[in-house]
PDB file of C-alpha atoms in Angstrom:
ATOM      1  CA  MET X   1     -52.867  -8.915  32.103  1.00  0.00           C
ATOM      2  CA  ARG X   2     -51.323  -7.613  28.935  1.00  0.00           C
ATOM      3  CA  GLU X   3     -47.811  -7.859  30.414  1.00  0.00           C
ATOM      4  CA  LYS X   4     -48.440 -11.458  31.466  1.00  0.00           C
ATOM      5  CA  GLU X   5     -49.576 -12.387  27.967  1.00  0.00           C
ATOM      6  CA  LEU X   6     -46.476 -10.817  26.469  1.00  0.00           C
ATOM      7  CA  LEU X   7     -44.243 -12.728  28.890  1.00  0.00           C
ATOM      8  CA  LEU X   8     -45.982 -16.008  28.071  1.00  0.00           C
ATOM      9  CA  ALA X   9     -45.691 -15.318  24.343  1.00  0.00           C
ATOM     10  CA  GLY X  10     -41.989 -14.559  24.750  1.00  0.00           C
ATOM     11  CA  GLU X  11     -41.394 -17.813  26.621  1.00  0.00           C
ATOM     12  CA  GLU X  12     -43.270 -19.770  23.942  1.00  0.00           C
ATOM     13  CA  ASN X  13     -41.133 -18.183  21.188  1.00  0.00           C
ATOM     14  CA  LYS X  14     -37.974 -19.154  23.091  1.00  0.00           C
ATOM     15  CA  LYS X  15     -39.190 -22.760  23.345  1.00  0.00           C
ATOM     16  CA  LYS X  16     -39.982 -22.859  19.605  1.00  0.00           C
ATOM     17  CA  LYS X  17     -36.541 -21.443  18.797  1.00  0.00           C
ATOM     18  CA  LYS X  18     -34.867 -24.075  20.980  1.00  0.00           C
ATOM     19  CA  ARG X  19     -36.916 -26.819  19.321  1.00  0.00           C
ATOM     20  CA  GLY X  20     -35.953 -25.443  15.906  1.00  0.00           C
ATOM     21  CA  ILE X  21     -32.255 -25.387  16.762  1.00  0.00           C
ATOM     22  CA  TRP X  22     -32.416 -28.940  18.112  1.00  0.00           C
ATOM     23  CA  ALA X  23     -34.296 -30.113  15.012  1.00  0.00           C
ATOM     24  CA  ASN X  24     -31.665 -28.559  12.728  1.00  0.00           C
ATOM     25  CA  TYR X  25     -28.884 -30.159  14.748  1.00  0.00           C
ATOM     26  CA  GLN X  26     -30.502 -33.603  14.572  1.00  0.00           C
ATOM     27  CA  LEU X  27     -31.161 -33.259  10.850  1.00  0.00           C
ATOM     28  CA  ILE X  28     -27.546 -32.397  10.067  1.00  0.00           C
ATOM     29  CA  MET X  29     -26.173 -35.142  12.301  1.00  0.00           C
ATOM     30  CA  THR X  30     -28.441 -37.851  10.896  1.00  0.00           C
ATOM     31  CA  ASP X  31     -28.744 -36.901   7.214  1.00  0.00           C
ATOM     32  CA  PHE X  32     -25.592 -36.670   5.097  1.00  0.00           C
ATOM     33  CA  GLY X  33     -27.462 -35.078   2.190  1.00  0.00           C
ATOM     34  CA  THR X  34     -28.625 -32.161   4.334  1.00  0.00           C
ATOM     35  CA  ALA X  35     -25.148 -31.595   5.759  1.00  0.00           C
ATOM     36  CA  PHE X  36     -23.658 -31.782   2.265  1.00  0.00           C
ATOM     37  CA  ASP X  37     -26.110 -29.214   0.869  1.00  0.00           C
ATOM     38  CA  ILE X  38     -25.530 -26.795   3.766  1.00  0.00           C
ATOM     39  CA  ALA X  39     -21.759 -27.023   3.358  1.00  0.00           C
ATOM     40  CA  LEU X  40     -22.039 -26.421  -0.400  1.00  0.00           C
ATOM     41  CA  ASP X  41     -24.292 -23.400   0.127  1.00  0.00           C
ATOM     42  CA  TYR X  42     -21.730 -21.813   2.416  1.00  0.00           C
ATOM     43  CA  VAL X  43     -18.891 -22.592  -0.006  1.00  0.00           C
ATOM     44  CA  ALA X  44     -20.865 -21.013  -2.870  1.00  0.00           C
ATOM     45  CA  LEU X  45     -21.450 -17.916  -0.732  1.00  0.00           C
ATOM     46  CA  ARG X  46     -17.733 -17.742   0.050  1.00  0.00           C
ATOM     47  CA  LEU X  47     -16.939 -17.811  -3.663  1.00  0.00           C
ATOM     48  CA  LYS X  48     -19.315 -14.899  -4.238  1.00  0.00           C
ATOM     49  CA  LEU X  49     -17.799 -12.889  -1.371  1.00  0.00           C
ATOM     50  CA  GLY X  50     -14.273 -13.146  -2.793  1.00  0.00           C
ATOM     51  CA  ARG X  51     -11.784 -11.597  -0.383  1.00  0.00           C
ATOM     52  CA  LEU X  52     -14.499 -11.366   2.256  1.00  0.00           C
ATOM     53  CA  TRP X  53     -15.061 -15.139   2.154  1.00  0.00           C
ATOM     54  CA  PHE X  54     -14.434 -15.422   5.893  1.00  0.00           C
ATOM     55  CA  LEU X  55     -17.745 -13.666   6.580  1.00  0.00           C
ATOM     56  CA  ALA X  56     -19.591 -16.816   5.448  1.00  0.00           C
ATOM     57  CA  ASP X  57     -19.070 -18.846   8.593  1.00  0.00           C
ATOM     58  CA  GLY X  58     -20.942 -20.048  11.632  1.00  0.00           C
ATOM     59  CA  PHE X  59     -21.942 -22.980  13.775  1.00  0.00           C
ATOM     60  CA  TRP X  60     -24.130 -24.703  11.153  1.00  0.00           C
ATOM     61  CA  PHE X  61     -21.404 -24.483   8.519  1.00  0.00           C
ATOM     62  CA  ARG X  62     -18.785 -25.961  10.850  1.00  0.00           C
ATOM     63  CA  LEU X  63     -21.166 -28.699  11.979  1.00  0.00           C
ATOM     64  CA  ALA X  64     -22.096 -29.591   8.389  1.00  0.00           C
ATOM     65  CA  CYS X  65     -18.414 -29.753   7.375  1.00  0.00           C
ATOM     66  CA  TRP X  66     -17.640 -32.005  10.335  1.00  0.00           C
ATOM     67  CA  LYS X  67     -20.515 -34.332   9.412  1.00  0.00           C
ATOM     68  CA  VAL X  68     -19.458 -34.553   5.762  1.00  0.00           C
ATOM     69  CA  LYS X  69     -15.818 -35.222   6.631  1.00  0.00           C
ATOM     70  CA  SER X  70     -16.620 -37.828   9.287  1.00  0.00           C
ATOM     71  CA  TYR X  71     -19.027 -39.555   6.893  1.00  0.00           C
ATOM     72  CA  ALA X  72     -16.289 -39.873   4.264  1.00  0.00           C
ATOM     73  CA  ASP X  73     -13.707 -40.896   6.882  1.00  0.00           C
ATOM     74  CA  ASN X  74     -15.852 -43.842   7.946  1.00  0.00           C
ATOM     75  CA  TYR X  75     -15.912 -45.258   4.426  1.00  0.00           C
ATOM     76  CA  ILE X  76     -12.185 -44.632   3.967  1.00  0.00           C
ATOM     77  CA  ARG X  77     -11.479 -46.426   7.243  1.00  0.00           C
ATOM     78  CA  GLU X  78     -13.585 -49.406   6.167  1.00  0.00           C
ATOM     79  CA  ALA X  79     -11.923 -49.503   2.744  1.00  0.00           C
ATOM     80  CA  ALA X  80      -8.454 -49.413   4.321  1.00  0.00           C
ATOM     81  CA  LEU X  81      -9.319 -52.284   6.678  1.00  0.00           C
ATOM     82  CA  HIS X  82     -10.829 -54.288   3.813  1.00  0.00           C
ATOM     83  CA  ALA X  83      -7.748 -53.722   1.641  1.00  0.00           C
ATOM     84  CA  GLU X  84      -5.457 -54.756   4.489  1.00  0.00           C
ATOM     85  CA  GLU X  85      -7.490 -57.892   5.177  1.00  0.00           C
ATOM     86  CA  ALA X  86      -7.654 -58.776   1.487  1.00  0.00           C
ATOM     87  CA  ALA X  87      -3.883 -58.382   1.133  1.00  0.00           C
ATOM     88  CA  LYS X  88      -3.271 -60.719   4.083  1.00  0.00           C
ATOM     89  CA  ASN X  89      -5.700 -63.311   2.742  1.00  0.00           C
ATOM     90  CA  ARG X  90      -4.212 -63.208  -0.738  1.00  0.00           C
ATOM     91  CA  ALA X  91      -0.740 -63.693   0.713  1.00  0.00           C
ATOM     92  CA  GLN X  92      -1.904 -66.684   2.764  1.00  0.00           C
ATOM     93  CA  TYR X  93      -3.688 -68.372  -0.129  1.00  0.00           C
ATOM     94  CA  LYS X  94      -0.765 -67.692  -2.427  1.00  0.00           C
ATOM     95  CA  GLU X  95       1.480 -69.618  -0.051  1.00  0.00           C
ATOM     96  CA  LYS X  96      -0.998 -72.503   0.061  1.00  0.00           C
ATOM     97  CA  GLY X  97      -1.593 -72.363  -3.678  1.00  0.00           C
ATOM     98  CA  VAL X  98      -5.308 -73.031  -3.217  1.00  0.00           C
ATOM     99  CA  LEU X  99      -8.478 -71.042  -2.803  1.00  0.00           C
ATOM    100  CA  PRO X 100     -11.021 -72.825  -0.545  1.00  0.00           C
ATOM    101  CA  GLN X 101     -14.541 -72.954  -1.954  1.00  0.00           C
ATOM    102  CA  ASP X 102     -16.016 -71.533   1.225  1.00  0.00           C
ATOM    103  CA  THR X 103     -13.762 -68.435   1.143  1.00  0.00           C
ATOM    104  CA  ASP X 104     -15.287 -65.121   0.172  1.00  0.00           C
ATOM    105  CA  PRO X 105     -13.784 -64.522  -3.313  1.00  0.00           C
ATOM    106  CA  GLU X 106     -14.137 -60.759  -2.953  1.00  0.00           C
ATOM    107  CA  VAL X 107     -11.677 -60.900  -0.076  1.00  0.00           C
ATOM    108  CA  ALA X 108      -9.391 -63.719  -1.184  1.00  0.00           C
ATOM    109  CA  ASP X 109      -9.184 -63.324  -4.941  1.00  0.00           C
ATOM    110  CA  PRO X 110      -8.272 -59.845  -6.246  1.00  0.00           C
ATOM    111  CA  ASP X 111      -9.556 -60.697  -9.714  1.00  0.00           C
ATOM    112  CA  THR X 112     -13.145 -61.195  -8.518  1.00  0.00           C
ATOM    113  CA  ARG X 113     -13.460 -58.173  -6.230  1.00  0.00           C
ATOM    114  CA  ARG X 114     -16.172 -55.679  -7.067  1.00  0.00           C
ATOM    115  CA  TYR X 115     -14.795 -52.346  -8.188  1.00  0.00           C
ATOM    116  CA  GLY X 116     -14.811 -49.692  -5.487  1.00  0.00           C
ATOM    117  CA  LEU X 117     -13.362 -46.250  -6.059  1.00  0.00           C
ATOM    118  CA  ILE X 118     -12.236 -45.706  -2.471  1.00  0.00           C
ATOM    119  CA  SER X 119     -10.745 -49.196  -2.286  1.00  0.00           C
ATOM    120  CA  GLU X 120      -8.741 -48.515  -5.442  1.00  0.00           C
ATOM    121  CA  LEU X 121      -7.480 -45.156  -4.143  1.00  0.00           C
ATOM    122  CA  VAL X 122      -6.485 -46.342  -0.670  1.00  0.00           C
ATOM    123  CA  GLY X 123      -3.150 -47.719  -1.851  1.00  0.00           C
ATOM    124  CA  SER X 124      -2.300 -44.537  -3.765  1.00  0.00           C
ATOM    125  CA  TYR X 125      -2.992 -42.179  -0.873  1.00  0.00           C
ATOM    126  CA  PRO X 126      -1.303 -43.193   2.391  1.00  0.00           C
ATOM    127  CA  ASN X 127      -2.388 -39.811   3.768  1.00  0.00           C
ATOM    128  CA  LYS X 128      -6.056 -40.378   4.601  1.00  0.00           C
ATOM    129  CA  ILE X 129      -6.858 -36.646   4.697  1.00  0.00           C
ATOM    130  CA  ALA X 130      -5.552 -36.290   1.143  1.00  0.00           C
ATOM    131  CA  LEU X 131      -7.664 -39.290   0.140  1.00  0.00           C
ATOM    132  CA  ARG X 132     -10.726 -37.782   1.770  1.00  0.00           C
ATOM    133  CA  ASN X 133     -10.156 -34.527  -0.106  1.00  0.00           C
ATOM    134  CA  GLN X 134      -9.986 -36.394  -3.419  1.00  0.00           C
ATOM    135  CA  VAL X 135     -13.143 -38.378  -2.638  1.00  0.00           C
ATOM    136  CA  MET X 136     -15.022 -35.220  -1.635  1.00  0.00           C
ATOM    137  CA  GLN X 137     -13.832 -33.464  -4.798  1.00  0.00           C
ATOM    138  CA  LEU X 138     -15.312 -36.256  -6.902  1.00  0.00           C
ATOM    139  CA  LEU X 139     -18.532 -36.166  -4.904  1.00  0.00           C
ATOM    140  CA  VAL X 140     -18.921 -32.405  -5.221  1.00  0.00           C
ATOM    141  CA  ALA X 141     -17.920 -32.335  -8.883  1.00  0.00           C
ATOM    142  CA  GLY X 142     -19.885 -35.402  -9.897  1.00  0.00           C
ATOM    143  CA  ARG X 143     -23.353 -34.618  -8.564  1.00  0.00           C
ATOM    144  CA  ASP X 144     -24.766 -31.447 -10.135  1.00  0.00           C
ATOM    145  CA  THR X 145     -22.381 -31.665 -13.096  1.00  0.00           C
ATOM    146  CA  THR X 146     -23.599 -35.128 -14.068  1.00  0.00           C
ATOM    147  CA  ALA X 147     -27.226 -34.062 -13.675  1.00  0.00           C
ATOM    148  CA  ALA X 148     -26.641 -30.975 -15.835  1.00  0.00           C
ATOM    149  CA  THR X 149     -24.916 -32.983 -18.583  1.00  0.00           C
ATOM    150  CA  LEU X 150     -27.701 -35.574 -18.663  1.00  0.00           C
ATOM    151  CA  THR X 151     -30.300 -32.800 -18.804  1.00  0.00           C
ATOM    152  CA  TRP X 152     -28.641 -31.065 -21.764  1.00  0.00           C
ATOM    153  CA  THR X 153     -28.198 -34.426 -23.505  1.00  0.00           C
ATOM    154  CA  LEU X 154     -31.922 -35.137 -23.307  1.00  0.00           C
ATOM    155  CA  ILE X 155     -32.806 -31.605 -24.442  1.00  0.00           C
ATOM    156  CA  LEU X 156     -30.487 -31.744 -27.463  1.00  0.00           C
ATOM    157  CA  LEU X 157     -31.544 -35.247 -28.483  1.00  0.00           C
ATOM    158  CA  ASP X 158     -35.195 -34.207 -28.294  1.00  0.00           C
ATOM    159  CA  ALA X 159     -34.424 -31.213 -30.526  1.00  0.00           C
ATOM    160  CA  HIS X 160     -32.504 -33.383 -33.034  1.00  0.00           C
ATOM    161  CA  PRO X 161     -34.564 -36.532 -33.746  1.00  0.00           C
ATOM    162  CA  LEU X 162     -32.225 -37.771 -36.518  1.00  0.00           C
ATOM    163  CA  ILE X 163     -29.288 -37.798 -34.125  1.00  0.00           C
ATOM    164  CA  PHE X 164     -31.447 -39.515 -31.517  1.00  0.00           C
ATOM    165  CA  ASP X 165     -32.446 -42.209 -34.028  1.00  0.00           C
ATOM    166  CA  ARG X 166     -28.832 -42.848 -35.008  1.00  0.00           C
ATOM    167  CA  LEU X 167     -27.742 -43.027 -31.363  1.00  0.00           C
ATOM    168  CA  GLN X 168     -30.564 -45.422 -30.517  1.00  0.00           C
ATOM    169  CA  THR X 169     -29.710 -47.664 -33.465  1.00  0.00           C
ATOM    170  CA  THR X 170     -26.007 -47.608 -32.576  1.00  0.00           C
ATOM    171  CA  ILE X 171     -26.641 -48.570 -28.958  1.00  0.00           C
ATOM    172  CA  ILE X 172     -28.976 -51.442 -29.900  1.00  0.00           C
ATOM    173  CA  GLU X 173     -26.524 -52.775 -32.488  1.00  0.00           C
ATOM    174  CA  TYR X 174     -23.558 -52.430 -30.154  1.00  0.00           C
ATOM    175  CA  PHE X 175     -25.045 -53.563 -26.825  1.00  0.00           C
ATOM    176  CA  GLY X 176     -28.188 -55.400 -27.924  1.00  0.00           C
ATOM    177  CA  ILE X 177     -31.403 -55.478 -25.921  1.00  0.00           C
ATOM    178  CA  PRO X 178     -32.092 -57.087 -22.514  1.00  0.00           C
ATOM    179  CA  SER X 179     -33.497 -60.255 -24.068  1.00  0.00           C
ATOM    180  CA  HIS X 180     -30.683 -60.516 -26.657  1.00  0.00           C
ATOM    181  CA  PRO X 181     -27.528 -58.804 -25.312  1.00  0.00           C
ATOM    182  CA  VAL X 182     -24.570 -58.428 -27.662  1.00  0.00           C
ATOM    183  CA  ARG X 183     -21.957 -57.363 -25.110  1.00  0.00           C
ATOM    184  CA  PRO X 184     -22.019 -56.298 -21.455  1.00  0.00           C
ATOM    185  CA  VAL X 185     -22.350 -52.648 -20.500  1.00  0.00           C
ATOM    186  CA  THR X 186     -19.030 -51.889 -18.832  1.00  0.00           C
ATOM    187  CA  PHE X 187     -16.729 -48.912 -18.534  1.00  0.00           C
ATOM    188  CA  GLU X 188     -14.606 -50.246 -21.399  1.00  0.00           C
ATOM    189  CA  THR X 189     -17.510 -50.990 -23.762  1.00  0.00           C
ATOM    190  CA  LEU X 190     -19.121 -47.614 -23.094  1.00  0.00           C
ATOM    191  CA  LYS X 191     -15.847 -45.890 -23.964  1.00  0.00           C
ATOM    192  CA  SER X 192     -15.452 -47.956 -27.135  1.00  0.00           C
ATOM    193  CA  CYS X 193     -18.941 -47.104 -28.460  1.00  0.00           C
ATOM    194  CA  ASN X 194     -17.790 -44.323 -30.772  1.00  0.00           C
ATOM    195  CA  TYR X 195     -21.038 -42.581 -31.637  1.00  0.00           C
ATOM    196  CA  LEU X 196     -22.118 -42.526 -27.998  1.00  0.00           C
ATOM    197  CA  GLN X 197     -18.817 -40.861 -27.110  1.00  0.00           C
ATOM    198  CA  TRP X 198     -19.266 -38.368 -29.954  1.00  0.00           C
ATOM    199  CA  VAL X 199     -22.684 -37.375 -28.621  1.00  0.00           C
ATOM    200  CA  ILE X 200     -21.406 -36.936 -25.070  1.00  0.00           C
ATOM    201  CA  SER X 201     -18.356 -34.940 -26.203  1.00  0.00           C
ATOM    202  CA  GLU X 202     -20.549 -32.663 -28.314  1.00  0.00           C
ATOM    203  CA  VAL X 203     -22.986 -32.054 -25.452  1.00  0.00           C
ATOM    204  CA  VAL X 204     -20.118 -31.170 -23.107  1.00  0.00           C
ATOM    205  CA  ARG X 205     -18.560 -28.948 -25.774  1.00  0.00           C
ATOM    206  CA  LEU X 206     -21.700 -26.869 -26.159  1.00  0.00           C
ATOM    207  CA  TYR X 207     -22.696 -26.859 -22.506  1.00  0.00           C
ATOM    208  CA  PRO X 208     -19.639 -27.399 -20.285  1.00  0.00           C
ATOM    209  CA  THR X 209     -20.518 -27.798 -16.638  1.00  0.00           C
ATOM    210  CA  GLY X 210     -17.828 -25.255 -15.794  1.00  0.00           C
ATOM    211  CA  PRO X 211     -18.517 -22.447 -18.310  1.00  0.00           C
ATOM    212  CA  LEU X 212     -16.321 -20.001 -16.405  1.00  0.00           C
ATOM    213  CA  ASN X 213     -13.149 -20.648 -14.464  1.00  0.00           C
ATOM    214  CA  ALA X 214     -10.013 -18.957 -13.214  1.00  0.00           C
ATOM    215  CA  ARG X 215      -6.485 -19.756 -12.076  1.00  0.00           C
ATOM    216  CA  LYS X 216      -4.216 -17.725  -9.796  1.00  0.00           C
ATOM    217  CA  ALA X 217      -0.512 -17.461 -10.602  1.00  0.00           C
ATOM    218  CA  ILE X 218       1.649 -18.523  -7.661  1.00  0.00           C
ATOM    219  CA  VAL X 219       4.847 -17.215  -9.322  1.00  0.00           C
ATOM    220  CA  ASN X 220       5.671 -14.591 -11.940  1.00  0.00           C
ATOM    221  CA  THR X 221       5.074 -16.162 -15.328  1.00  0.00           C
ATOM    222  CA  VAL X 222       4.305 -15.439 -18.974  1.00  0.00           C
ATOM    223  CA  LEU X 223       1.372 -16.489 -21.143  1.00  0.00           C
ATOM    224  CA  PRO X 224       2.568 -17.273 -24.693  1.00  0.00           C
ATOM    225  CA  MET X 225      -0.262 -15.371 -26.387  1.00  0.00           C
ATOM    226  CA  GLY X 226      -2.904 -12.745 -25.690  1.00  0.00           C
ATOM    227  CA  GLY X 227      -0.955  -9.492 -25.786  1.00  0.00           C
ATOM    228  CA  GLY X 228      -0.399  -6.832 -28.403  1.00  0.00           C
ATOM    229  CA  GLY X 229      -2.791  -5.484 -30.983  1.00  0.00           C
ATOM    230  CA  ASP X 230      -3.242  -8.864 -32.627  1.00  0.00           C
ATOM    231  CA  SER X 231      -3.396 -10.774 -29.310  1.00  0.00           C
ATOM    232  CA  LYS X 232      -0.474 -12.939 -30.433  1.00  0.00           C
ATOM    233  CA  ALA X 233       2.247 -11.398 -28.274  1.00  0.00           C
ATOM    234  CA  PRO X 234       3.222 -12.820 -24.855  1.00  0.00           C
ATOM    235  CA  VAL X 235       1.571 -11.495 -21.706  1.00  0.00           C
ATOM    236  CA  ALA X 236       3.398 -11.066 -18.385  1.00  0.00           C
ATOM    237  CA  VAL X 237       1.436 -12.369 -15.394  1.00  0.00           C
ATOM    238  CA  LYS X 238       2.503 -11.247 -11.934  1.00  0.00           C
ATOM    239  CA  ALA X 239       2.365 -13.651  -9.006  1.00  0.00           C
ATOM    240  CA  GLY X 240      -0.995 -13.411  -7.264  1.00  0.00           C
ATOM    241  CA  THR X 241      -2.837 -12.390 -10.439  1.00  0.00           C
ATOM    242  CA  THR X 242      -6.078 -14.206 -11.185  1.00  0.00           C
ATOM    243  CA  VAL X 243      -6.541 -15.178 -14.831  1.00  0.00           C
ATOM    244  CA  ALA X 244     -10.135 -15.929 -15.807  1.00  0.00           C
ATOM    245  CA  TYR X 245     -11.295 -17.711 -18.955  1.00  0.00           C
ATOM    246  CA  ASN X 246     -14.601 -18.523 -20.600  1.00  0.00           C
ATOM    247  CA  THR X 247     -14.873 -22.202 -21.551  1.00  0.00           C
ATOM    248  CA  TYR X 248     -18.364 -21.700 -22.990  1.00  0.00           C
ATOM    249  CA  LEU X 249     -17.171 -19.228 -25.635  1.00  0.00           C
ATOM    250  CA  LEU X 250     -13.888 -21.053 -26.273  1.00  0.00           C
ATOM    251  CA  HIS X 251     -15.846 -24.147 -27.305  1.00  0.00           C
ATOM    252  CA  ARG X 252     -17.861 -22.086 -29.804  1.00  0.00           C
ATOM    253  CA  ARG X 253     -15.057 -20.229 -31.598  1.00  0.00           C
ATOM    254  CA  GLU X 254     -15.454 -20.657 -35.365  1.00  0.00           C
ATOM    255  CA  GLU X 255     -11.701 -20.662 -36.054  1.00  0.00           C
ATOM    256  CA  LEU X 256     -11.428 -23.756 -33.819  1.00  0.00           C
ATOM    257  CA  TRP X 257     -14.685 -25.590 -34.517  1.00  0.00           C
ATOM    258  CA  GLY X 258     -15.856 -24.396 -37.911  1.00  0.00           C
ATOM    259  CA  GLU X 259     -18.762 -22.296 -39.120  1.00  0.00           C
ATOM    260  CA  ASP X 260     -21.264 -24.583 -37.379  1.00  0.00           C
ATOM    261  CA  SER X 261     -19.541 -24.172 -34.002  1.00  0.00           C
ATOM    262  CA  TRP X 262     -22.830 -23.179 -32.352  1.00  0.00           C
ATOM    263  CA  SER X 263     -24.656 -26.230 -33.740  1.00  0.00           C
ATOM    264  CA  PHE X 264     -25.105 -29.677 -32.207  1.00  0.00           C
ATOM    265  CA  ASN X 265     -23.172 -31.958 -34.546  1.00  0.00           C
ATOM    266  CA  PRO X 266     -21.714 -35.155 -33.016  1.00  0.00           C
ATOM    267  CA  GLU X 267     -20.222 -36.143 -36.404  1.00  0.00           C
ATOM    268  CA  ARG X 268     -17.594 -33.410 -36.005  1.00  0.00           C
ATOM    269  CA  TRP X 269     -15.821 -35.767 -33.593  1.00  0.00           C
ATOM    270  CA  GLU X 270     -15.148 -38.381 -36.253  1.00  0.00           C
ATOM    271  CA  GLY X 271     -11.362 -38.663 -36.425  1.00  0.00           C
ATOM    272  CA  ARG X 272     -10.979 -36.004 -33.742  1.00  0.00           C
ATOM    273  CA  LYS X 273      -9.786 -36.622 -30.196  1.00  0.00           C
ATOM    274  CA  ALA X 274     -11.383 -34.941 -27.202  1.00  0.00           C
ATOM    275  CA  SER X 275      -8.107 -33.352 -26.174  1.00  0.00           C
ATOM    276  CA  GLY X 276      -6.119 -30.211 -26.721  1.00  0.00           C
ATOM    277  CA  TRP X 277      -6.481 -26.742 -25.279  1.00  0.00           C
ATOM    278  CA  GLU X 278      -9.388 -25.878 -27.578  1.00  0.00           C
ATOM    279  CA  TYR X 279     -11.500 -28.413 -25.651  1.00  0.00           C
ATOM    280  CA  ILE X 280     -11.269 -28.039 -21.873  1.00  0.00           C
ATOM    281  CA  PRO X 281     -14.606 -28.981 -20.256  1.00  0.00           C
ATOM    282  CA  PHE X 282     -12.550 -30.591 -17.476  1.00  0.00           C
ATOM    283  CA  HIS X 283     -10.000 -27.767 -17.629  1.00  0.00           C
ATOM    284  CA  GLY X 284      -6.317 -28.708 -17.822  1.00  0.00           C
ATOM    285  CA  GLY X 285      -2.909 -28.862 -16.274  1.00  0.00           C
ATOM    286  CA  PRO X 286      -2.196 -30.250 -12.784  1.00  0.00           C
ATOM    287  CA  GLN X 287      -5.729 -29.336 -11.665  1.00  0.00           C
ATOM    288  CA  THR X 288      -7.544 -31.296 -14.377  1.00  0.00           C
ATOM    289  CA  CYS X 289     -10.827 -32.708 -13.102  1.00  0.00           C
ATOM    290  CA  LEU X 290     -10.427 -36.264 -11.755  1.00  0.00           C
ATOM    291  CA  GLY X 291     -13.685 -37.268 -13.417  1.00  0.00           C
ATOM    292  CA  ARG X 292     -12.340 -36.716 -16.921  1.00  0.00           C
ATOM    293  CA  LYS X 293     -11.893 -40.423 -17.614  1.00  0.00           C
ATOM    294  CA  LEU X 294     -14.895 -41.659 -15.659  1.00  0.00           C
TER     295      LEU X 294
END
């Protein structure tokens, strides 16, 4: 009797395991967010493992990556078809010199199309895999980083009511209120609202979303400074060497930002551009974050 119960219990556990595997498979295949999170978890584990990154692998990781890539490919395919169709329509209407009233302006008239990131990138990336990689980079870099920046912005504004009051007044004067708008909220107007940009730059200076980073030298090279007793002599860097740097501390160095470098002070950006190697929240060089100007 005891043996029979154990056999039945074993069979039931096998059925539950099969149901669990099938449920996981369905969830990944039907929910992009789940697949995206699973893929990111594996990538994060690979980063922690370093040279043993290949140990973080398996069926669920491969399935999640396939789902994420195919999801992006579908949108890229649609954007490419839309761009091709729009180009043909614009050419036809240009020959006729007219735009029929019953024609979809988003397709026929390039000046009235709604802005779409993928649609804008299609023409610049004939290689669709390269385009997908760029789109996925923006998606990965723009989710948690944006949430973190917004969170720190709210925390700092709550801790500095005078700055909050000035920002609120500036936004109302510059953009108006819903019942009495002054100008539309667009990418260009947001960038031209100086005090708003000062606040954002100061938040990102104090709390960069990438506080630590590293670059690997692909050839033998030399860093202009960092060697010697005074750290001002050149430093030889051998190919394959990983050079790490701390953005968090760089943005708080007093010799670069003044004695109040650890304080939240948006006014420090008056007359100062958010550029230069003392300010690298998006890092720099050929691998500068694509979201820098977004």
